CSV table of C-alpha atoms in Angstrom, one decimal:
chain,number,residue,atom,x,y,z
A,1,MET,CA,0.3,0.0,-0.1
A,2,ASP,CA,1.7,3.2,-1.3
A,3,ARG,CA,1.4,6.2,1.4
A,4,THR,CA,-1.0,7.9,0.4
A,5,THR,CA,-3.6,5.1,0.2
A,6,LYS,CA,-2.7,4.2,4.1
A,7,GLU,CA,-3.2,8.4,5.4
A,8,ILE,CA,-5.9,7.5,3.4
A,9,ARG,CA,-6.8,4.5,5.2
A,10,ASP,CA,-6.2,6.1,8.7
A,11,TYR,CA,-7.2,9.0,8.3
A,12,TYR,CA,-11.6,7.3,7.4
A,13,ASN,CA,-10.6,4.5,9.7
A,14,ALA,CA,-9.3,7.2,13.4
A,15,ASN,CA,-12.9,9.6,12.3
A,16,VAL,CA,-15.7,7.0,11.9
A,17,LYS,CA,-18.1,8.5,13.5
A,18,GLU,CA,-17.6,11.7,12.9
A,19,GLU,CA,-18.2,11.0,8.9
A,20,TRP,CA,-21.2,8.5,9.8
A,21,ASN,CA,-22.8,12.1,11.0
A,22,ARG,CA,-21.6,14.6,8.7
A,23,ILE,CA,-24.7,14.2,6.4
A,24,ALA,CA,-26.7,12.6,9.1
A,25,GLY,CA,-30.5,14.5,7.7
A,26,ARG,CA,-28.9,16.8,4.9
A,27,PRO,CA,-29.2,17.9,1.9
A,28,GLU,CA,-26.8,15.5,-0.1
A,29,PHE,CA,-28.2,12.3,1.3
A,30,LEU,CA,-31.6,13.3,1.2
A,31,ILE,CA,-31.0,14.4,-2.5
A,32,THR,CA,-29.8,11.6,-2.7
A,33,CYS,CA,-32.0,9.0,-0.7
A,34,ARG,CA,-34.4,10.6,-3.4
A,35,TYR,CA,-32.3,8.9,-6.6
A,36,LEU,CA,-31.1,6.2,-5.5
A,37,ASP,CA,-35.9,5.4,-4.9
A,38,ARG,CA,-36.2,6.5,-9.0
A,39,TYR,CA,-33.6,4.0,-9.6
A,40,ILE,CA,-33.2,1.1,-6.9
A,41,ARG,CA,-35.9,-1.1,-5.7
A,42,PRO,CA,-36.8,-3.6,-2.5
A,43,GLY,CA,-34.9,-7.0,-3.5
A,44,ASP,CA,-32.5,-5.1,-5.9
A,45,SER,CA,-28.0,-6.4,-5.3
A,46,VAL,CA,-26.2,-3.6,-4.5
A,47,LEU,CA,-22.5,-3.3,-4.3
A,48,ASP,CA,-21.6,-0.3,-2.8
A,49,ILE,CA,-18.6,0.5,-2.9
A,50,GLY,CA,-16.2,2.7,-0.8
A,51,GLY,CA,-19.4,3.4,1.1
A,52,GLY,CA,-18.1,4.6,4.2
A,53,PRO,CA,-19.4,3.3,7.8
A,54,GLY,CA,-22.3,2.3,5.5
A,55,ARG,CA,-25.4,5.0,5.7
A,56,TYR,CA,-26.5,5.2,2.2
A,57,SER,CA,-26.1,0.8,2.9
A,58,LEU,CA,-28.2,1.3,6.0
A,59,TYR,CA,-30.9,2.6,3.5
A,60,LEU,CA,-31.2,0.3,1.1
A,61,SER,CA,-30.7,-2.3,3.5
A,62,GLU,CA,-34.3,-1.1,5.0
A,63,LYS,CA,-35.5,-0.4,1.6
A,64,GLY,CA,-35.5,-4.4,1.1
A,65,CYS,CA,-32.5,-5.0,-0.6
A,66,ASP,CA,-29.1,-6.9,-0.7
A,67,VAL,CA,-26.2,-4.6,0.2
A,68,THR,CA,-22.7,-5.8,0.0
A,69,LEU,CA,-19.9,-3.0,1.3
A,70,LEU,CA,-16.0,-2.4,0.8
A,71,ASP,CA,-14.5,0.2,1.8
A,72,LEU,CA,-10.6,0.7,2.2
A,73,SER,CA,-11.1,1.3,5.7
A,74,GLU,CA,-11.4,-1.8,8.5
A,75,GLU,CA,-13.2,0.6,11.3
A,76,ASN,CA,-15.9,2.2,8.8
A,77,VAL,CA,-16.2,-1.8,7.0
A,78,LYS,CA,-17.0,-3.0,11.7
A,79,PHE,CA,-18.7,0.0,12.0
A,80,ALA,CA,-21.2,-0.7,8.9
A,81,ALA,CA,-22.0,-4.4,10.4
A,82,GLU,CA,-22.8,-2.7,13.7
A,83,GLN,CA,-26.2,-0.3,12.4
């Protein structure tokens, strides 16, 4: 792993909750969810690459989708699994 990738991973590993809270209730999240609703249906399989702590994955899972989340940050993946 190169230095830049490691620095990015370390940053997100150290700031999981901040990233989780960053978009809660904000226009970015609400607008993105409207687009997700338009194109993704319950029962669809979704691969969330770079999904961070899983806010969108959780939204889609609650909607009835089969979601797989991948992220560079191991802590983000652990946090998402706990949600």
